[in-house]
Coordinates of C-alpha atoms and ligand atoms in Angstrom, one line a residue:
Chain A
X1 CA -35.4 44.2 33.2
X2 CA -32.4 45.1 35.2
X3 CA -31.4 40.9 35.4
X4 CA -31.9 41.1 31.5
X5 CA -29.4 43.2 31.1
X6 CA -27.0 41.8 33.1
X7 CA -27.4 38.9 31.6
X8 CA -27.1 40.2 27.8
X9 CA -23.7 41.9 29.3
X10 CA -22.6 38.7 30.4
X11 CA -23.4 37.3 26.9
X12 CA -21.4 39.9 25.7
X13 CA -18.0 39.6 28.0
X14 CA -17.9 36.1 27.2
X15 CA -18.3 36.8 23.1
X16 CA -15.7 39.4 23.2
X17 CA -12.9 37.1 25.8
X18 CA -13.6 34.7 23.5
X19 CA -13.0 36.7 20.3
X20 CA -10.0 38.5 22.2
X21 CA -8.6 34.9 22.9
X22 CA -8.7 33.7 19.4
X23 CA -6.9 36.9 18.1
X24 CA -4.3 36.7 20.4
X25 CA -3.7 33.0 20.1
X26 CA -3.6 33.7 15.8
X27 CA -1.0 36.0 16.5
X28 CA 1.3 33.7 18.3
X29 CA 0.4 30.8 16.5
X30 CA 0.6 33.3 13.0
X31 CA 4.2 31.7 11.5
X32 CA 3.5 27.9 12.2
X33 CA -0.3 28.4 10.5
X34 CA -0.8 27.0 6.6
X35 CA -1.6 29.8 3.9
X36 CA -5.2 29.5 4.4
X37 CA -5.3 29.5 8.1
X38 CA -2.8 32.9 8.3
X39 CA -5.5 34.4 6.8
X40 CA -8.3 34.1 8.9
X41 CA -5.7 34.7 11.9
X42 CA -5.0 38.2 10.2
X43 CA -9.0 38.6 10.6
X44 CA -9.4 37.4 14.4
X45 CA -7.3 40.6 15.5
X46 CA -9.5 42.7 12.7
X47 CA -12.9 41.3 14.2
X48 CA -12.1 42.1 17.6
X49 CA -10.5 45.7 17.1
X50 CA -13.8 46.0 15.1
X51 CA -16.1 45.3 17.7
X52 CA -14.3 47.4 20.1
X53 CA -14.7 50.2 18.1
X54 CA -18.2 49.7 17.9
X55 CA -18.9 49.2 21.6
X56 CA -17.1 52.9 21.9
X57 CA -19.5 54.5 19.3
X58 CA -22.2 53.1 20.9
X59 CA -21.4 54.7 23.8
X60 CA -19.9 57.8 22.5
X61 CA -22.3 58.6 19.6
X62 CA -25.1 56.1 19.5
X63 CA -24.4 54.9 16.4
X64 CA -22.4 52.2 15.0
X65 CA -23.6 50.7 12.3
X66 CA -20.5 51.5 10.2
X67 CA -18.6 49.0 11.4
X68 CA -20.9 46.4 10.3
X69 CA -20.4 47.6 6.8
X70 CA -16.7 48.4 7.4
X71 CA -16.3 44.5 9.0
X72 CA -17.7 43.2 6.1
X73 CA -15.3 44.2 3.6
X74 CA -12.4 42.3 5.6
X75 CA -14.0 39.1 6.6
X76 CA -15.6 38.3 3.5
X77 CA -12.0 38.7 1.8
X78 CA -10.2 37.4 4.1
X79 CA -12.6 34.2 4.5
X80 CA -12.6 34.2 0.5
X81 CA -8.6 34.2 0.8
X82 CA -8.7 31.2 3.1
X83 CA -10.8 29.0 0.8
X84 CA -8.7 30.5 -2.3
X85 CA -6.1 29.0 -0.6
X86 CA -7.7 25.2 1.0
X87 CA -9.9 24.9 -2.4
X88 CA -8.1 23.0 -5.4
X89 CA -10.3 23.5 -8.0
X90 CA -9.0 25.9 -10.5
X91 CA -12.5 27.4 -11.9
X92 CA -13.3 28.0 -7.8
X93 CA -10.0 29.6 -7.1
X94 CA -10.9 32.3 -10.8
X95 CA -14.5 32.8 -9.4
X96 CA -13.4 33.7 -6.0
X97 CA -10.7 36.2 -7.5
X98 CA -13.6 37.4 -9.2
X99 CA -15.8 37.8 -6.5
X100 CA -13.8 39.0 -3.7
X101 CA -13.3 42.8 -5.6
X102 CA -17.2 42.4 -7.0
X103 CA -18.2 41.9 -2.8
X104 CA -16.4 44.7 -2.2
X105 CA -18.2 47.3 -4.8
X106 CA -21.5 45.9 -3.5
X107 CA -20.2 46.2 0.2
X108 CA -19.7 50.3 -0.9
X109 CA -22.6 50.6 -2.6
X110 CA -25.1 49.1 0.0
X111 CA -23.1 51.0 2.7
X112 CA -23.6 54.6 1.0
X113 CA -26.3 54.3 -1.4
X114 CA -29.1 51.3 0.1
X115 CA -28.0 50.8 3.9
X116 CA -27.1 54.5 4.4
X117 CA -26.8 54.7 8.0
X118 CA -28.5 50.9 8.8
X119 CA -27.2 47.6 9.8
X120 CA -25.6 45.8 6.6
X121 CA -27.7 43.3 7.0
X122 CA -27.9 43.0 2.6
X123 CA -23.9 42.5 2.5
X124 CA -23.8 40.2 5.7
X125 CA -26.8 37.8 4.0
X126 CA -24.9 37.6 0.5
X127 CA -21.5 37.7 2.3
X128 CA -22.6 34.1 3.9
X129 CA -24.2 32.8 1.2
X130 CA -20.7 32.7 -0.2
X131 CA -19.4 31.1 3.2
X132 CA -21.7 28.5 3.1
X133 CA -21.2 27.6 -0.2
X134 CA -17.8 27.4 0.4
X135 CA -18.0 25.3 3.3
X136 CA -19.8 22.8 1.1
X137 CA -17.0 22.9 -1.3
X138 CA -14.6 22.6 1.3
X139 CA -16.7 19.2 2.7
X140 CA -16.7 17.9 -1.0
X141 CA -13.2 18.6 -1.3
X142 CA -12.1 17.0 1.9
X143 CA -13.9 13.7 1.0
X144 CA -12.6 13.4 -2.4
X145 CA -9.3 13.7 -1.4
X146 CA -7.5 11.1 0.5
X147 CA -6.2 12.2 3.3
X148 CA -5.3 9.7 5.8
X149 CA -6.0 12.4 8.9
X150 CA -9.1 12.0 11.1
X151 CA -11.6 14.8 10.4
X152 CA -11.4 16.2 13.9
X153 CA -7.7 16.7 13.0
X154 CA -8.8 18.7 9.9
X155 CA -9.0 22.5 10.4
X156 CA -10.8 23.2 7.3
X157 CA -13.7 20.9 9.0
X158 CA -13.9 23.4 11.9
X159 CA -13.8 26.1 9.9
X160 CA -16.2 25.1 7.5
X161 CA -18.6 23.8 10.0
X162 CA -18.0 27.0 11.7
X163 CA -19.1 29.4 8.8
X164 CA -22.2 26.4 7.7
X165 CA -23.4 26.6 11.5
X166 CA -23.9 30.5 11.7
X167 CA -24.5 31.4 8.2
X168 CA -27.6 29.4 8.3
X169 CA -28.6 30.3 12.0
X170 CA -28.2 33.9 10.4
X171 CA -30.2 33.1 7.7
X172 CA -32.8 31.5 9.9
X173 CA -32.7 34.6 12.7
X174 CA -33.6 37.2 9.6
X175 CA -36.4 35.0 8.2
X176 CA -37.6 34.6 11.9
X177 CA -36.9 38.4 12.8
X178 CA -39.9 38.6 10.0
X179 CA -42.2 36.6 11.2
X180 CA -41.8 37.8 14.6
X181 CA -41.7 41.6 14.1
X182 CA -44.8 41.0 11.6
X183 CA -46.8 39.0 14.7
X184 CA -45.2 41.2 17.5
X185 CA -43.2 38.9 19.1
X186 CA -40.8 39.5 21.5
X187 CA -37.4 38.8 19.6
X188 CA -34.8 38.5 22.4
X189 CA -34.7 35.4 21.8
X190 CA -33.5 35.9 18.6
X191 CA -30.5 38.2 19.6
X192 CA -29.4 35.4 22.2
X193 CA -29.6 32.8 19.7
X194 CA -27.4 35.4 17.4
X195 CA -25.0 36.2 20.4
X196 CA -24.8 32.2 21.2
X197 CA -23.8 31.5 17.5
X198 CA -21.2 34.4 17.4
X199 CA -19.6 32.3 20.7
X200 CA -20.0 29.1 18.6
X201 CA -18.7 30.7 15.6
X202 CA -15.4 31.6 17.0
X203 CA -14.9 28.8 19.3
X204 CA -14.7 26.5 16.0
X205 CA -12.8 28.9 14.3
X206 CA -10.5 28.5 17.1
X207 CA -10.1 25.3 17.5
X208 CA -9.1 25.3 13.6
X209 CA -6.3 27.9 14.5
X210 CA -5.1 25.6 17.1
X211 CA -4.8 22.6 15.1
X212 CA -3.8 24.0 11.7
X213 CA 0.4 23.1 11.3
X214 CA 2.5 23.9 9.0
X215 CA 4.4 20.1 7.9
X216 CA 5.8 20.8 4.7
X217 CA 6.5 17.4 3.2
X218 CA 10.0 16.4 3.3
X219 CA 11.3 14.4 0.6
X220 CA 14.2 12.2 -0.1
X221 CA 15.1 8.9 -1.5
X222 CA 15.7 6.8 1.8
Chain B
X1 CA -58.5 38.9 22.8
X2 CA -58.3 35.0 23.8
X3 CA -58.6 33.6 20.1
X4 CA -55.7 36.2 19.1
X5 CA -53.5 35.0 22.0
X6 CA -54.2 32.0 20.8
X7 CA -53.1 32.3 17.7
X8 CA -49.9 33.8 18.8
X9 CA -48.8 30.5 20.6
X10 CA -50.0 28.1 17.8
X11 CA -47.7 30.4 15.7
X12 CA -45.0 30.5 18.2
X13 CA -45.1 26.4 17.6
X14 CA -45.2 26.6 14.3
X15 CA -41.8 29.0 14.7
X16 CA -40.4 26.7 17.2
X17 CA -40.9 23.8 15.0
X18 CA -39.5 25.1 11.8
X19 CA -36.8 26.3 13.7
X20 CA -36.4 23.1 15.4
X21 CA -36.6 21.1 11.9
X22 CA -34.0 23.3 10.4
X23 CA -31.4 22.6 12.5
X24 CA -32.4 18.9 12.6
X25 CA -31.3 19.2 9.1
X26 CA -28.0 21.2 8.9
X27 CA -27.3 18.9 12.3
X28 CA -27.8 15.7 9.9
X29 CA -26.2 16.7 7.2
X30 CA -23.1 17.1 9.4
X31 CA -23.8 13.8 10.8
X32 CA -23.8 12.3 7.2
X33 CA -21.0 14.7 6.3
X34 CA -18.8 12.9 9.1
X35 CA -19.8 9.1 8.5
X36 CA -19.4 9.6 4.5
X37 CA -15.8 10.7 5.5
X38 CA -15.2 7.9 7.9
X39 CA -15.9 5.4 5.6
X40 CA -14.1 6.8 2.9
X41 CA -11.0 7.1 5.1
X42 CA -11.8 3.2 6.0
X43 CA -11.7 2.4 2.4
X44 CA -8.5 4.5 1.7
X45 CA -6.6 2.9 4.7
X46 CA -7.6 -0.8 3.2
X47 CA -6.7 0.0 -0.2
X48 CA -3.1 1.1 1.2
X49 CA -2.8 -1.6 3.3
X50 CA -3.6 -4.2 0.2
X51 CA -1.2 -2.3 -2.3
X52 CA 1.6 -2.7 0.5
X53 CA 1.0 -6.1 0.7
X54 CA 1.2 -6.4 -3.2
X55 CA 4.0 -4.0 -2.8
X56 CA 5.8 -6.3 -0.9
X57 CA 4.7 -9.2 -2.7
X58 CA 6.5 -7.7 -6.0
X59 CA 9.7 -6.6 -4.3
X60 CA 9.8 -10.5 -3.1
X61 CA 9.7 -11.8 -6.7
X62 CA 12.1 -9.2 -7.4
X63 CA 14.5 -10.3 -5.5
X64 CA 13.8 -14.0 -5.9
X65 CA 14.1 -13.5 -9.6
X66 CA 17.4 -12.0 -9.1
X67 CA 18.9 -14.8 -6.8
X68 CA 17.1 -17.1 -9.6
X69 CA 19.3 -15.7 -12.3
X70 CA 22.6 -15.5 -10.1
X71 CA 22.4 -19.1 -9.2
X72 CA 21.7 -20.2 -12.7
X73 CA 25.0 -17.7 -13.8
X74 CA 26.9 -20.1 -10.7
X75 CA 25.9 -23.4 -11.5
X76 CA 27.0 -22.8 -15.4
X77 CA 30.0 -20.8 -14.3
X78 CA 30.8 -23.9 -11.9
X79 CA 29.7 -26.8 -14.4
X80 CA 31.4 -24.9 -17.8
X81 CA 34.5 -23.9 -16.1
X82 CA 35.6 -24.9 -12.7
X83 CA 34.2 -28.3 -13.3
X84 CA 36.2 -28.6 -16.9
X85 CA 39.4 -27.5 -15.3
X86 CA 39.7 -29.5 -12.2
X87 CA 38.9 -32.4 -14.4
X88 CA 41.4 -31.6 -16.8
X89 CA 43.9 -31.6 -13.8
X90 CA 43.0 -34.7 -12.0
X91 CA 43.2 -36.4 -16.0
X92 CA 46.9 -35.0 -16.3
X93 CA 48.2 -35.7 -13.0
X94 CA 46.9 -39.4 -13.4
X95 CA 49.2 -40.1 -16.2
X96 CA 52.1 -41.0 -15.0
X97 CA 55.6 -40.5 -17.2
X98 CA 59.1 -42.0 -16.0
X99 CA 60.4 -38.7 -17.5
X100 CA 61.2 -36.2 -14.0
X101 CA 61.3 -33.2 -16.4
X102 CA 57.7 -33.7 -17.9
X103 CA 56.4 -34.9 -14.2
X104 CA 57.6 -31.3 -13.0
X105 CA 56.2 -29.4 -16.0
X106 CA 53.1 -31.1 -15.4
X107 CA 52.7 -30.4 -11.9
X108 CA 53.4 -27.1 -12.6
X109 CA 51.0 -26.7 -15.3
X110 CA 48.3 -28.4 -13.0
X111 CA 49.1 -25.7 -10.2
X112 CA 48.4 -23.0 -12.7
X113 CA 45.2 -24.4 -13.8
X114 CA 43.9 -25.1 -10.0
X115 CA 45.7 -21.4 -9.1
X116 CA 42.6 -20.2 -11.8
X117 CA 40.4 -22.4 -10.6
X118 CA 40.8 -20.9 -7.4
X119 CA 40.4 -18.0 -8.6
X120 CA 37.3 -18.1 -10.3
X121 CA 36.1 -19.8 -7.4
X122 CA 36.7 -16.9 -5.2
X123 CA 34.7 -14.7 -8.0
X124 CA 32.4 -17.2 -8.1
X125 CA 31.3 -16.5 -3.9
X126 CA 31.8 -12.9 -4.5
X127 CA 28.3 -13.1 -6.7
X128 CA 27.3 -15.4 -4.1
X129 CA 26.0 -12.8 -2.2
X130 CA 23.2 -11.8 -2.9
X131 CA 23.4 -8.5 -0.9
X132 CA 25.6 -7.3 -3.1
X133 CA 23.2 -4.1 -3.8
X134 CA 22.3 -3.6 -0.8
X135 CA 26.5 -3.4 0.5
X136 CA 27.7 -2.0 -2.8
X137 CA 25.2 0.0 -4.4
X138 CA 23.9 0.1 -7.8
X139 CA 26.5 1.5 -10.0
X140 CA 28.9 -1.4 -8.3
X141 CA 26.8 -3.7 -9.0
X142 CA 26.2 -2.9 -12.9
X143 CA 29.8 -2.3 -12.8
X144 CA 30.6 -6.0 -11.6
X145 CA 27.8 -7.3 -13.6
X146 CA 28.8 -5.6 -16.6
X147 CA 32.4 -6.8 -16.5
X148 CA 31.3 -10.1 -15.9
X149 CA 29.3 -10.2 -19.3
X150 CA 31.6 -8.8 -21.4
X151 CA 33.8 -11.5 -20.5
X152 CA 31.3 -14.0 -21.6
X153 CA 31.9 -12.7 -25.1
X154 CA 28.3 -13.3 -25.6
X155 CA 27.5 -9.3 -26.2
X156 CA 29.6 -6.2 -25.2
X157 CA 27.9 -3.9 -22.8
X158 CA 29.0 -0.1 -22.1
X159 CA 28.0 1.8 -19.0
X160 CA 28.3 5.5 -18.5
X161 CA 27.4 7.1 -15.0
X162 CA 26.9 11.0 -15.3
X163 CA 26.2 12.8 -12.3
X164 CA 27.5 12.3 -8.6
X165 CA 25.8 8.6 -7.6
X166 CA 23.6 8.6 -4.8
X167 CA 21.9 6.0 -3.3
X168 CA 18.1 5.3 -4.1
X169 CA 17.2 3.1 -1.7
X170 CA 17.8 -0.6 -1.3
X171 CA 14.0 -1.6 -2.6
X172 CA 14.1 0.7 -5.9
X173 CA 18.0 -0.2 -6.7
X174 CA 16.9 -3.9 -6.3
X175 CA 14.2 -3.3 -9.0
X176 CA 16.2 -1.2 -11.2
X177 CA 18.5 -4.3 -11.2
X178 CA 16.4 -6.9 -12.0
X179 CA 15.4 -4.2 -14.9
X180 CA 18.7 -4.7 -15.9
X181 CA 18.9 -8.4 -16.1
X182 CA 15.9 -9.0 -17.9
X183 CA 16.9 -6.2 -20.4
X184 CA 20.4 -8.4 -20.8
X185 CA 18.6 -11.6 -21.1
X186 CA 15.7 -10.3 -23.8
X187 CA 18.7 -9.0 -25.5
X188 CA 20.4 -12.1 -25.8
X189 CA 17.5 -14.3 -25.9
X190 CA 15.3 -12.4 -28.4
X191 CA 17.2 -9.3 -30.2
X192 CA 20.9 -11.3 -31.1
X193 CA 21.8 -7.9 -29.8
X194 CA 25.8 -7.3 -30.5
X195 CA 26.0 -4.4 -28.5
X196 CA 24.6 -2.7 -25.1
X197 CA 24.5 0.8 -23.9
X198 CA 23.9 1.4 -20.6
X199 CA 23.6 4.9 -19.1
X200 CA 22.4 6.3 -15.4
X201 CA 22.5 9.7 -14.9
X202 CA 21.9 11.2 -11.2
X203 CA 21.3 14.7 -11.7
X204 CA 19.5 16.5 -8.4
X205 CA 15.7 15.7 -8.9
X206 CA 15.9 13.6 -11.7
X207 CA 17.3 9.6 -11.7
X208 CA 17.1 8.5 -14.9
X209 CA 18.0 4.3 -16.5
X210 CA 18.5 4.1 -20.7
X211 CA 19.2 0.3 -21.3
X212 CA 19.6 -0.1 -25.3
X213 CA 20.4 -3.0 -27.9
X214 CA 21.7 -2.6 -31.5
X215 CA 19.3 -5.9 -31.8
X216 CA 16.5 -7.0 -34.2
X217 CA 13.6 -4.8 -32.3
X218 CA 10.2 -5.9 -32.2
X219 CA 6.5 -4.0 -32.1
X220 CA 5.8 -3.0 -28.7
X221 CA 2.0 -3.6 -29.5
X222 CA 2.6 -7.6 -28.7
X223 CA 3.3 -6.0 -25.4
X224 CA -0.7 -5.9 -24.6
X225 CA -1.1 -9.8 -25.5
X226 CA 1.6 -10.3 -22.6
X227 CA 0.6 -10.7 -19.2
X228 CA 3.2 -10.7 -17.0
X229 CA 6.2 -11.1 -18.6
X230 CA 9.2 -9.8 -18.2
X231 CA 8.4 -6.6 -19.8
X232 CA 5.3 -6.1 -18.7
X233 CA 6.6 -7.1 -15.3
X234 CA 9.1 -4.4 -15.9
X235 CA 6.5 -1.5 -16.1
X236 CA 4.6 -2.6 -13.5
X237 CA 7.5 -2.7 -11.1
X238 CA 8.8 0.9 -12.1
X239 CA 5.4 2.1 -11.0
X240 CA 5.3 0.0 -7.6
X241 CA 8.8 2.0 -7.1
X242 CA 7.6 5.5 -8.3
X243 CA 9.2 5.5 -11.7
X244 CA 8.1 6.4 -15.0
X245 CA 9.0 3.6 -17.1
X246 CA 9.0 3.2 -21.3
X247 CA 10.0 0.8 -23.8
X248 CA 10.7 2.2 -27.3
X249 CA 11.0 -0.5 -30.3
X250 CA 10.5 -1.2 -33.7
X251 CA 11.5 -4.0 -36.3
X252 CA 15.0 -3.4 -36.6
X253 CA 15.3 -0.3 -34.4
X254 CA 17.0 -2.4 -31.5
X255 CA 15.1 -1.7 -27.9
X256 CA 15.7 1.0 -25.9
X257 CA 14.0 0.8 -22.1
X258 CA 14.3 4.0 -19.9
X259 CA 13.2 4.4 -16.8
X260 CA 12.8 7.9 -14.3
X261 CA 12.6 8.8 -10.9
X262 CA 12.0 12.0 -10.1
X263 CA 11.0 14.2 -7.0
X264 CA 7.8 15.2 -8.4
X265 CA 6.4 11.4 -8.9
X266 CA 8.3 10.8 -5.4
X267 CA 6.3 12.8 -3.3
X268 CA 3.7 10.6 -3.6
X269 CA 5.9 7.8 -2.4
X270 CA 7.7 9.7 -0.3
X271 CA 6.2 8.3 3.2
X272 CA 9.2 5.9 4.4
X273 CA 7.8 2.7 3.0
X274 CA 8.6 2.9 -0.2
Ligands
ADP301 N1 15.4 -6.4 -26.7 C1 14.5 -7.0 -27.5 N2 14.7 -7.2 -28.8 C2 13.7 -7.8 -29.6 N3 12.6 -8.3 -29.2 C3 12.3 -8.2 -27.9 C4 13.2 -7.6 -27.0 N4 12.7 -7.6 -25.7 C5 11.5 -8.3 -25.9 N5 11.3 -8.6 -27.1 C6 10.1 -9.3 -27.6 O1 9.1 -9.1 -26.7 C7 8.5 -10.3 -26.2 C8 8.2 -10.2 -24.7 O2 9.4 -10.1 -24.0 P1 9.4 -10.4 -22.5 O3 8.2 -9.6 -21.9 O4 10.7 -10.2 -21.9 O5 9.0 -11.9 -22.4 P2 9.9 -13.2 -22.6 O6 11.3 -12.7 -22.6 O7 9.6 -14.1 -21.5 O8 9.5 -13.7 -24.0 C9 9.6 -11.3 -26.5 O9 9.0 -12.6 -26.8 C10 10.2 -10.8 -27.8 O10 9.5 -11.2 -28.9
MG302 MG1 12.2 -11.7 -21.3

């Protein structure tokens, strides 16, 4: 029991180095970043002041399942910003205007009305839904575009494969966490598999901040 | 309490297998993901690398047309003239008078005529060099050009330059060049074109060519039946360079060809090669 725990709290220093890292590394990488990628810097910091807080509540007051709801308003329109931004298509870019201030209501509404007091599990599922359909997009995009840049050199590719990755591990762990809960089976394995998906999740997310540059193309004849 | 346990662990497999079969597929589709991209990239990279090669191909042509023309200008000039005067000079200094007076005024009218035979000469080796764009640039180089035909007395040809010249690269001012030529020579050859106008304007973004005639015109549809002439040739050039090209004509509108460069198309272009 006691080696569990230690174990789970090494899980844990590692996810939040990790996601202190990243914030600090968008913060000094902030000016040279494109558009897109300023955006999801601006959420790294967010994220990890988020969790913090929650770790405190949990100690303090035992609950903090606010933060879920409160994290979710920021990262689903800051991640909507960044694909606003990397997205061409003009009918995307209206629907994502569209949806970033319709999330938000819902967001509100699960968080006093439906999920009063519980994890926002509703906002988180419909939140990545989003993701991963933008992530798609974002594949589409990058293959119907020319680019003459290696895909490892793409941060959109990290990103996207970021968000595809844990979305659907998310999606996976809830239909599991059914299953499981329904045929009494231990779930631990499930939170590891979450915590080890967080780590992924921000590791690519990283490595997108680090490669994303700023080249504004300079013209001129000759 | 066995068959239940059982049961558990034949569900736990079925778990472990959905689980397993589900990331199989999101791992897959990345895999696909990445090798669709690869080989579109592959494609993209030998699609530039033939359109450079037919870029370079053109620019060739270009320039082989050009040196075509100039020699063809040199061996005229040389044969029409040059040719005509030194002939005329070894005729007149092989008559011979007993008259001193008319011996010296025909010497001296013989070193007047080889004085302007010289002189054309030296013109003549000036448009020898077919660098000419490339050292002086393209307004020079109309400039010359255009002086040159008007005193032909074949056609008179204006040229107005609005706008602080700036160069716009070797490659595109050798095209916009040979433009020129051909414009002169369907002018003369097709239009019985009296008069030229000639206008480059070099504003920030925007280059822009108007070549017009005061000729006979013609219906740009015949243009489609061509393949490869010099208009067509023309258009296809101004795209290889990044320009917006159009000919506007009509039966007895005279021709008007105008040509565009501007930063917008450019960027496109606007890796070094071009
Ligand atoms: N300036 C012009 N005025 C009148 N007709 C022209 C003019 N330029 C071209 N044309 C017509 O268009 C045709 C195509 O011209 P072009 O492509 O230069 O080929 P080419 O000069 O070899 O005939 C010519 O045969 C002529 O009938
Ligand atoms: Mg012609």
């Amino acid at each position: 029991m006691m080696q569990e725990l230690k174990r789970l709290e090494a899980d844990y220093i590692v996810y939040m180095l990790l996601l202190l890292f990243t914030a600090i590394i968008s913060m000094i990488r902030y000016k040279r970043l494109t558009p897109a990628f300023k955006v999801t810097a601006i959420l790294m910091p967010i994220t990890f002041v988020d969790e913090t807080v929650a770790k405190v509540l949990a100690r303090t007051v035992h609950n903090n399942l606010i933060c879920s709801h409160i994290l979710r308003l920021f990262e689903f329109t800051l991640v909507s910003l960044t694909y606003y931004h990397f997205l061409e298509d003009e009918r995307i870019k209206k629907v994502i205007r569209v949806l970033i201030p319709v999330y938000c209501f819902f967001v509100i509404l699960n968080a006093v009305y439906i999920q009063r007091g519980k994890f926002a599990s509703n906002s988180i599922l419909i939140g990545l839904i989003a993701f991963i359909v933008y992530a798609i997009l974002s594949y589409k995009q990058l293959i119907l575009t020319s680019e003459e840049k290696s895909l490892t050199m793409q941060p959109i590719f990290w990103n996207s494969t970021a968000w595809l990755l844990f979305g659907s591990t998310v999606f996976l762990k809830f239909g599991l966490q059914n299953y499981f809960v329904a045929h009494h089976i231990n779930q631990d394995i499930l939170y590891d598999l979450l915590t080890y998906m967080n780590i992924l999740l921000y590791s690519l997310i990283l490595v997108a901040i680090l490669i994303d540059k700023n080249e504004k193309r300079r013209f001129g004849y000759q | 309490m066995r068959k239940e346990g059982l049961d558990i662990n034949n569900d736990i497999i079925t778990v472990v297998f959905i689980a397993c079969l589900f990331f199989a597929l999101i791992v897959s589709f990345l895999i696909f993901f990445v090798v669709l991209y690869n080989r579109r990239q592959a494609r993209n990279r030998r699609e530039k690398a033939d359109l450079q090669s037919h870029y370079k191909q053109e620019l060739l042509k270009t320039q082989i047309e050009v040196q075509d023309q100039t020699l063809s200008y040199i061996s005229r000039e040389i044969h029409d003239n040059i040719t005509q005067v030194l002939s005329f000079v070894k005729l007149s200094l092989g008559v011979k008078t007993a008259d001193p007076e008319q011996n010296r005024a025909k010497i001296n009218e013989s070193r007047e005529l080889l004085a302007q035979a010289i002189n054309d000469l030296r013109d003549l080796s000036k448009s020898l060099s077919f660098d000419s764009i490339k050292a002086m640039g393209l307004t020079n180089t109309l400039e010359r050009e255009i002086k040159r035909i008007n005193n032909s007395g074949l056609i008179t040809v204006t040229l107005q330059v609005d706008g602080e010249a700036y160069t716009l690269g070797e490659k595109r001012e050798l095209v916009i060049f040979r433009i020129f030529q051909e414009s002169v020579n369907n002018a003369l050859k097709h239009a019985n074109a009296k008069q030229m106008k000639v206008e480059l304007l070099y504003s920030e973004k925007v280059f822009n060519l108007t070549i017009s005639d005061n000729g006979e015109g013609f219906d740009t549809r015949i243009l489609n039946d061509f393949e490869g002439s010099g208009l067509n040739n023309m258009l296809n050039r101004a795209k290889l360079i990044g320009a917006k090209a159009n000919i506007e004509s009509a039966v007895g509108k005279g021709c008007r060809i105008s040509l565009t460069l501007d930063e917008v198309i450019q960027q496109i272009y606007a890796d070094g090669t071009y």
